[in-house]
Amino acid sequence: MTQPINLLFDHDGGVDDLISLLMLLAMPHVNLHGIAVTPADCYLRPATSATLKILRLCGRADIPVSQGTLTGINHFPRLWRKDAYCLDALPMLNDTDDPLPSPVPQPAHQFLADKLRQADTPLTILITGPVSNLTAALNAEPDLANKVENVLWMGGAFNVNGNVEDYEHDGSAEWNVYWDPIAAHQLWQHDIPLLLFPLDITNNVPVNLPFLHQLARRRRFPLADLAGQCWAMTVGTIPNANYLYYMWDTLTTGYLGAPHLFTTTTQPTYVIPHAPSAGRTIISPDKGRPTQIAQTVALPQFYDYLLDLFSQHISQQ
């Protein structure tokens, strides 16, 4: 039986971020204390709106949502960020006139700090975008590290190429790290447990048509229908990934529900903060700090886990 998890979720509004939110809401052992939306791989207004609409759909409007105000050094391509508008307009999220709650007034880095400070026990933090908010919170109050149970981050690339193609960059970085490489470098200086899900593992988990066909056969379940609509938006959209969309964030999120499907290793790692390798994550015995890294996942079983997870009825409160 999976142990209860008290969780904070920091995402940046992409397709797989919002599917990750659906996954969390379907996990009965996850107690979601709050959500931060980082304006990285999204435009903030529609990404926040889509987040609130998913919470409304699932009867969880009680979960507070905060908006990020920190700006990264390297902006995601606008072509990617626009997906938040499409997600916010999906029919399943707009078939009611029930009002949406407003985001909380605190910016996301202060919101995370408040939640950690107020927690009776340490919290797990799931980050599927950049780490700027958490880093800012810990830089301001280093003792909050004692309130962090673990940080799961979709970020990095170790033994594979990065996915950044940008001027004056060598292509070694993954985008969530590259958006704010200074913040990532600083996070490594804090005494918190880190579990990374780098491109090394996510590159093996594509959103392929056979999986989407299986998901489509479960459309009678609202979560499966919405997840299928979201993933359908990704087919054939990313030229520099051979037009494949990978389960970057959803794989990371899935660890919370099916850790037995993964293998991990612990290595001394380091983040390069400056060009031409800004955001590169490397294994470095000299400079590195111990970091847990996801290595493999049992792929057929993971796809089956997702299908079962989305084949649940929404339990509205």
Short mmCIF file of C-alpha atoms in Angstrom, two decimals, residues 2-317:
data_model
loop_
_atom_site.label_atom_id
_atom_site.label_comp_id
_atom_site.label_asym_id
_atom_site.label_seq_id
_atom_site.Cartn_x
_atom_site.Cartn_y
_atom_site.Cartn_z
CA THR A 2 1.38 3.41 -1.00
CA GLN A 3 2.21 5.68 1.93
CA PRO A 4 0.38 9.05 2.21
CA ILE A 5 2.26 11.96 0.64
CA ASN A 6 1.82 15.60 1.65
CA LEU A 7 2.65 17.51 -1.51
CA LEU A 8 3.28 20.92 -3.01
CA PHE A 9 3.15 21.07 -6.81
CA ASP A 10 5.03 23.70 -8.87
CA HIS A 11 4.31 23.49 -12.61
CA ASP A 12 4.72 25.71 -15.65
CA GLY A 13 1.46 25.24 -17.48
CA GLY A 14 2.36 22.94 -20.37
CA VAL A 15 0.32 20.02 -21.63
CA ASP A 16 2.16 17.44 -19.53
CA ASP A 17 2.07 19.73 -16.46
CA LEU A 18 -1.72 19.84 -16.51
CA ILE A 19 -1.98 16.11 -17.18
CA SER A 20 0.28 15.70 -14.15
CA LEU A 21 -2.27 17.65 -12.13
CA LEU A 22 -4.98 15.23 -13.27
CA MET A 23 -2.76 12.37 -12.13
CA LEU A 24 -2.23 13.87 -8.69
CA LEU A 25 -5.95 14.44 -8.23
CA ALA A 26 -6.55 10.78 -9.09
CA MET A 27 -4.01 9.52 -6.52
CA PRO A 28 -5.89 8.87 -3.26
CA HIS A 29 -2.71 8.83 -1.19
CA VAL A 30 -1.61 12.33 -2.27
CA ASN A 31 -2.67 15.24 -0.09
CA LEU A 32 -2.14 18.27 -2.32
CA HIS A 33 -1.47 21.31 -0.10
CA GLY A 34 -1.09 23.86 -2.87
CA ILE A 35 -0.11 24.60 -6.46
CA ALA A 36 2.29 27.18 -7.87
CA VAL A 37 2.19 28.18 -11.53
CA THR A 38 5.52 29.35 -12.97
CA PRO A 39 5.41 31.52 -16.13
CA ALA A 40 8.03 29.46 -17.97
CA ASP A 41 6.67 27.05 -20.63
CA CYS A 42 3.34 28.89 -20.67
CA TYR A 43 1.59 32.22 -20.54
CA LEU A 44 0.59 32.77 -16.95
CA ARG A 45 -3.05 33.85 -17.24
CA PRO A 46 -4.36 30.91 -19.32
CA ALA A 47 -2.15 28.41 -17.45
CA THR A 48 -3.56 29.58 -14.13
CA SER A 49 -7.09 29.57 -15.50
CA ALA A 50 -6.71 26.01 -16.86
CA THR A 51 -5.32 24.88 -13.49
CA LEU A 52 -8.32 26.33 -11.65
CA LYS A 53 -10.73 24.78 -14.15
CA ILE A 54 -9.21 21.32 -13.66
CA LEU A 55 -9.59 21.71 -9.92
CA ARG A 56 -13.21 22.76 -10.46
CA LEU A 57 -13.85 19.76 -12.72
CA CYS A 58 -12.48 17.41 -10.06
CA GLY A 59 -14.31 19.10 -7.18
CA ARG A 60 -11.07 20.36 -5.61
CA ALA A 61 -11.47 24.12 -5.76
CA ASP A 62 -10.35 24.12 -2.12
CA ILE A 63 -6.71 23.65 -3.19
CA PRO A 64 -4.99 27.06 -3.25
CA VAL A 65 -3.21 28.21 -6.41
CA SER A 66 -0.48 30.84 -6.55
CA GLN A 67 1.05 32.61 -9.54
CA GLY A 68 4.78 33.00 -10.04
CA THR A 69 6.31 36.45 -10.50
CA LEU A 70 9.94 35.46 -11.02
CA THR A 71 11.31 35.66 -14.54
CA GLY A 72 13.85 33.27 -15.99
CA ILE A 73 16.99 34.25 -17.80
CA ASN A 74 16.17 32.29 -20.97
CA HIS A 75 12.60 32.33 -22.22
CA PHE A 76 10.87 29.25 -23.58
CA PRO A 77 9.89 29.51 -27.26
CA ARG A 78 6.58 31.32 -27.72
CA LEU A 79 5.35 28.54 -29.97
CA TRP A 80 5.49 26.18 -26.98
CA ARG A 81 4.07 28.64 -24.48
CA LYS A 82 0.90 29.20 -26.49
CA ASP A 83 -0.40 25.72 -25.60
CA ALA A 84 -1.76 27.17 -22.37
CA TYR A 85 -4.39 29.07 -24.39
CA CYS A 86 -5.54 25.88 -26.11
CA LEU A 87 -5.69 23.98 -22.83
CA ASP A 88 -7.74 26.71 -21.20
CA ALA A 89 -10.25 26.52 -24.06
CA LEU A 90 -10.85 22.75 -23.98
CA PRO A 91 -14.61 21.98 -23.97
CA MET A 92 -14.44 19.73 -20.91
CA LEU A 93 -13.10 22.63 -18.87
CA ASN A 94 -15.69 25.13 -20.07
CA ASP A 95 -19.09 23.44 -19.94
CA THR A 96 -20.18 25.18 -16.73
CA ASP A 97 -20.64 28.73 -15.54
CA ASP A 98 -19.68 27.87 -11.96
CA PRO A 99 -17.30 30.59 -10.76
CA LEU A 100 -13.59 29.97 -10.34
CA PRO A 101 -11.78 30.95 -7.16
CA SER A 102 -9.10 33.63 -7.42
CA PRO A 103 -5.43 32.74 -7.04
CA VAL A 104 -4.01 33.49 -3.61
CA PRO A 105 -2.39 36.94 -3.30
CA GLN A 106 1.15 35.77 -2.47
CA PRO A 107 3.57 35.28 -5.34
CA ALA A 108 4.57 31.66 -5.78
CA HIS A 109 7.96 31.81 -4.00
CA GLN A 110 6.35 33.35 -0.91
CA PHE A 111 3.45 30.91 -1.15
CA LEU A 112 5.81 27.92 -1.09
CA ALA A 113 7.68 29.43 1.85
CA ASP A 114 4.44 29.97 3.77
CA LYS A 115 3.26 26.42 3.12
CA LEU A 116 6.58 24.95 4.25
CA ARG A 117 6.71 27.17 7.33
CA GLN A 118 3.17 26.24 8.36
CA ALA A 119 3.51 22.50 7.74
CA ASP A 120 3.36 20.21 10.77
CA THR A 121 5.53 17.65 8.98
CA PRO A 122 7.96 17.98 6.04
CA LEU A 123 6.40 18.26 2.59
CA THR A 124 7.33 16.64 -0.69
CA ILE A 125 7.70 19.11 -3.56
CA LEU A 126 7.00 18.06 -7.15
CA ILE A 127 8.43 20.47 -9.74
CA THR A 128 7.67 20.01 -13.43
CA GLY A 129 9.02 23.40 -14.51
CA PRO A 130 12.00 25.46 -13.34
CA VAL A 131 13.02 25.57 -9.67
CA SER A 132 13.09 29.37 -9.31
CA ASN A 133 10.30 29.58 -6.71
CA LEU A 134 11.73 26.97 -4.38
CA THR A 135 15.24 28.40 -4.68
CA ALA A 136 14.02 31.90 -3.85
CA ALA A 137 12.13 30.57 -0.82
CA LEU A 138 15.19 28.71 0.49
CA ASN A 139 17.56 31.58 -0.25
CA ALA A 140 15.38 33.87 1.87
CA GLU A 141 14.87 31.31 4.67
CA PRO A 142 17.50 28.54 4.54
CA ASP A 143 15.99 26.82 7.61
CA LEU A 144 12.96 25.91 5.52
CA ALA A 145 15.12 23.10 4.12
CA ASN A 146 14.20 21.21 7.29
CA LYS A 147 10.57 21.23 6.12
CA VAL A 148 11.37 19.58 2.77
CA GLU A 149 10.85 15.82 2.72
CA ASN A 150 12.00 15.44 -0.88
CA VAL A 151 12.11 17.33 -4.17
CA LEU A 152 11.13 15.49 -7.34
CA TRP A 153 12.19 17.50 -10.38
CA MET A 154 11.78 16.87 -14.07
CA GLY A 155 15.08 18.40 -15.06
CA GLY A 156 18.54 17.77 -16.40
CA ALA A 157 20.40 15.64 -18.94
CA PHE A 158 23.48 13.60 -18.02
CA ASN A 159 24.47 11.02 -20.63
CA VAL A 160 22.26 12.30 -23.46
CA ASN A 161 22.09 15.56 -25.38
CA GLY A 162 20.06 18.40 -23.96
CA ASN A 163 16.94 19.73 -25.69
CA VAL A 164 17.97 23.40 -25.82
CA GLU A 165 18.66 24.86 -29.24
CA ASP A 166 19.56 28.49 -28.69
CA TYR A 167 22.11 31.09 -29.69
CA GLU A 168 25.45 30.90 -27.86
CA HIS A 169 24.54 27.61 -26.19
CA ASP A 170 26.20 24.26 -26.76
CA GLY A 171 22.99 22.19 -26.58
CA SER A 172 23.94 20.35 -23.39
CA ALA A 173 21.11 21.61 -21.16
CA GLU A 174 17.51 20.60 -20.57
CA TRP A 175 14.98 23.44 -20.77
CA ASN A 176 13.67 23.42 -17.18
CA VAL A 177 17.22 23.98 -15.95
CA TYR A 178 18.17 26.38 -18.74
CA TRP A 179 15.24 28.76 -18.06
CA ASP A 180 16.91 29.82 -14.80
CA PRO A 181 20.32 28.13 -14.52
CA ILE A 182 21.37 30.43 -11.67
CA ALA A 183 18.42 29.28 -9.54
CA ALA A 184 19.20 25.64 -10.31
CA HIS A 185 22.85 26.14 -9.37
CA GLN A 186 21.81 27.81 -6.11
CA LEU A 187 19.32 25.07 -5.25
CA TRP A 188 22.21 22.60 -5.25
CA GLN A 189 23.71 24.56 -2.34
CA HIS A 190 20.79 23.80 -0.03
CA ASP A 191 20.64 20.67 2.12
CA ILE A 192 17.53 19.07 0.66
CA PRO A 193 16.98 15.63 -0.88
CA LEU A 194 16.81 15.78 -4.68
CA LEU A 195 15.40 13.15 -7.03
CA LEU A 196 15.86 14.07 -10.69
CA PHE A 197 14.03 12.73 -13.74
CA PRO A 198 16.36 13.80 -16.55
CA LEU A 199 16.07 13.40 -20.30
CA ASP A 200 18.08 10.19 -19.92
CA ILE A 201 14.94 8.43 -18.69
CA THR A 202 12.15 10.55 -20.18
CA ASN A 203 13.55 10.08 -23.70
CA ASN A 204 12.49 6.44 -23.41
CA VAL A 205 8.82 7.20 -22.69
CA PRO A 206 7.10 8.70 -25.75
CA VAL A 207 3.45 9.62 -26.08
CA ASN A 208 2.85 7.21 -28.95
CA LEU A 209 -0.27 6.45 -30.94
CA PRO A 210 -0.76 2.90 -29.60
CA PHE A 211 -0.95 4.34 -26.07
CA LEU A 212 -3.33 7.11 -27.17
CA HIS A 213 -5.56 4.54 -28.89
CA GLN A 214 -5.79 2.57 -25.65
CA LEU A 215 -6.58 5.75 -23.75
CA ALA A 216 -9.28 6.66 -26.29
CA ARG A 217 -11.07 3.40 -25.56
CA ARG A 218 -11.55 4.66 -22.00
CA ARG A 219 -13.22 7.92 -22.97
CA ARG A 220 -16.21 7.07 -20.78
CA PHE A 221 -14.00 8.11 -17.88
CA PRO A 222 -13.70 11.92 -17.72
CA LEU A 223 -10.06 11.86 -16.65
CA ALA A 224 -9.10 9.61 -19.56
CA ASP A 225 -11.10 11.74 -21.98
CA LEU A 226 -9.45 14.97 -20.83
CA ALA A 227 -5.95 13.47 -20.75
CA GLY A 228 -6.48 12.13 -24.27
CA GLN A 229 -7.63 15.53 -25.51
CA CYS A 230 -4.56 17.18 -23.97
CA TRP A 231 -2.09 14.67 -25.39
CA ALA A 232 -3.74 14.82 -28.82
CA MET A 233 -2.58 18.45 -29.00
CA THR A 234 1.04 17.27 -28.91
CA VAL A 235 1.10 14.87 -31.86
CA GLY A 236 3.61 15.97 -34.49
CA THR A 237 4.41 19.30 -32.87
CA ILE A 238 8.11 19.28 -31.87
CA PRO A 239 10.51 19.07 -34.84
CA ASN A 240 13.71 18.95 -32.75
CA ALA A 241 12.39 15.84 -30.95
CA ASN A 242 11.62 13.98 -34.20
CA TYR A 243 8.03 15.19 -33.80
CA LEU A 244 7.60 13.05 -30.69
CA TYR A 245 6.24 14.30 -27.41
CA TYR A 246 7.64 12.57 -24.35
CA MET A 247 6.19 11.98 -20.90
CA TRP A 248 8.60 14.39 -19.27
CA ASP A 249 6.37 15.59 -16.45
CA THR A 250 3.90 12.74 -16.34
CA LEU A 251 6.70 10.22 -15.88
CA THR A 252 8.05 12.26 -12.98
CA THR A 253 4.59 12.54 -11.44
CA GLY A 254 3.97 8.83 -11.92
CA TYR A 255 6.82 8.02 -9.55
CA LEU A 256 4.63 9.26 -6.69
CA GLY A 257 2.09 6.54 -7.45
CA ALA A 258 4.25 3.71 -8.77
CA PRO A 259 7.80 4.01 -7.42
CA HIS A 260 8.24 0.24 -7.70
CA LEU A 261 8.37 0.60 -11.50
CA PHE A 262 11.54 2.73 -11.35
CA THR A 263 15.21 2.21 -10.62
CA THR A 264 17.38 5.03 -9.32
CA THR A 265 21.03 5.70 -8.59
CA THR A 266 22.81 8.26 -6.42
CA GLN A 267 25.58 10.33 -8.00
CA PRO A 268 27.48 13.54 -7.17
CA THR A 269 25.99 16.15 -9.52
CA TYR A 270 26.54 19.79 -10.32
CA VAL A 271 24.75 22.48 -12.37
CA ILE A 272 26.77 24.78 -14.63
CA PRO A 273 25.28 28.27 -14.21
CA HIS A 274 26.85 30.18 -17.11
CA ALA A 275 27.22 30.07 -20.91
CA PRO A 276 27.98 28.30 -23.15
CA SER A 277 26.76 25.34 -21.05
CA ALA A 278 24.29 27.22 -18.84
CA GLY A 279 21.93 24.75 -17.21
CA ARG A 280 23.97 21.67 -17.97
CA THR A 281 23.73 19.02 -15.26
CA ILE A 282 26.83 16.88 -14.90
CA ILE A 283 28.15 14.12 -12.69
CA SER A 284 31.09 15.70 -10.90
CA PRO A 285 32.92 13.94 -8.03
CA ASP A 286 34.84 17.18 -7.36
CA LYS A 287 32.02 19.74 -7.31
CA GLY A 288 28.93 17.56 -7.04
CA ARG A 289 26.48 16.97 -4.23
CA PRO A 290 24.73 13.62 -3.73
CA THR A 291 21.69 13.47 -5.98
CA GLN A 292 19.26 10.66 -6.63
CA ILE A 293 18.64 10.14 -10.35
CA ALA A 294 15.89 8.05 -11.94
CA GLN A 295 17.50 5.59 -14.35
CA THR A 296 14.92 3.19 -15.77
CA VAL A 297 11.19 2.56 -15.77
CA ALA A 298 9.28 -0.61 -16.61
CA LEU A 299 7.65 0.90 -19.67
CA PRO A 300 4.71 -1.43 -20.46
CA GLN A 301 3.74 -1.49 -16.79
CA PHE A 302 3.99 2.30 -16.58
CA TYR A 303 1.65 2.77 -19.54
CA ASP A 304 -0.76 0.32 -17.89
CA TYR A 305 -0.50 2.27 -14.63
CA LEU A 306 -1.50 5.48 -16.42
CA LEU A 307 -4.46 3.80 -18.12
CA ASP A 308 -5.69 2.47 -14.79
CA LEU A 309 -5.14 5.81 -13.05
CA PHE A 310 -7.21 7.69 -15.61
CA SER A 311 -9.95 5.04 -15.50
CA GLN A 312 -11.26 6.35 -12.23
CA HIS A 313 -14.45 8.25 -11.69
CA ILE A 314 -14.06 11.84 -10.56
CA SER A 315 -14.91 12.08 -6.88
CA GLN A 316 -16.28 15.60 -6.55
CA GLN A 317 -16.41 17.14 -3.10
#
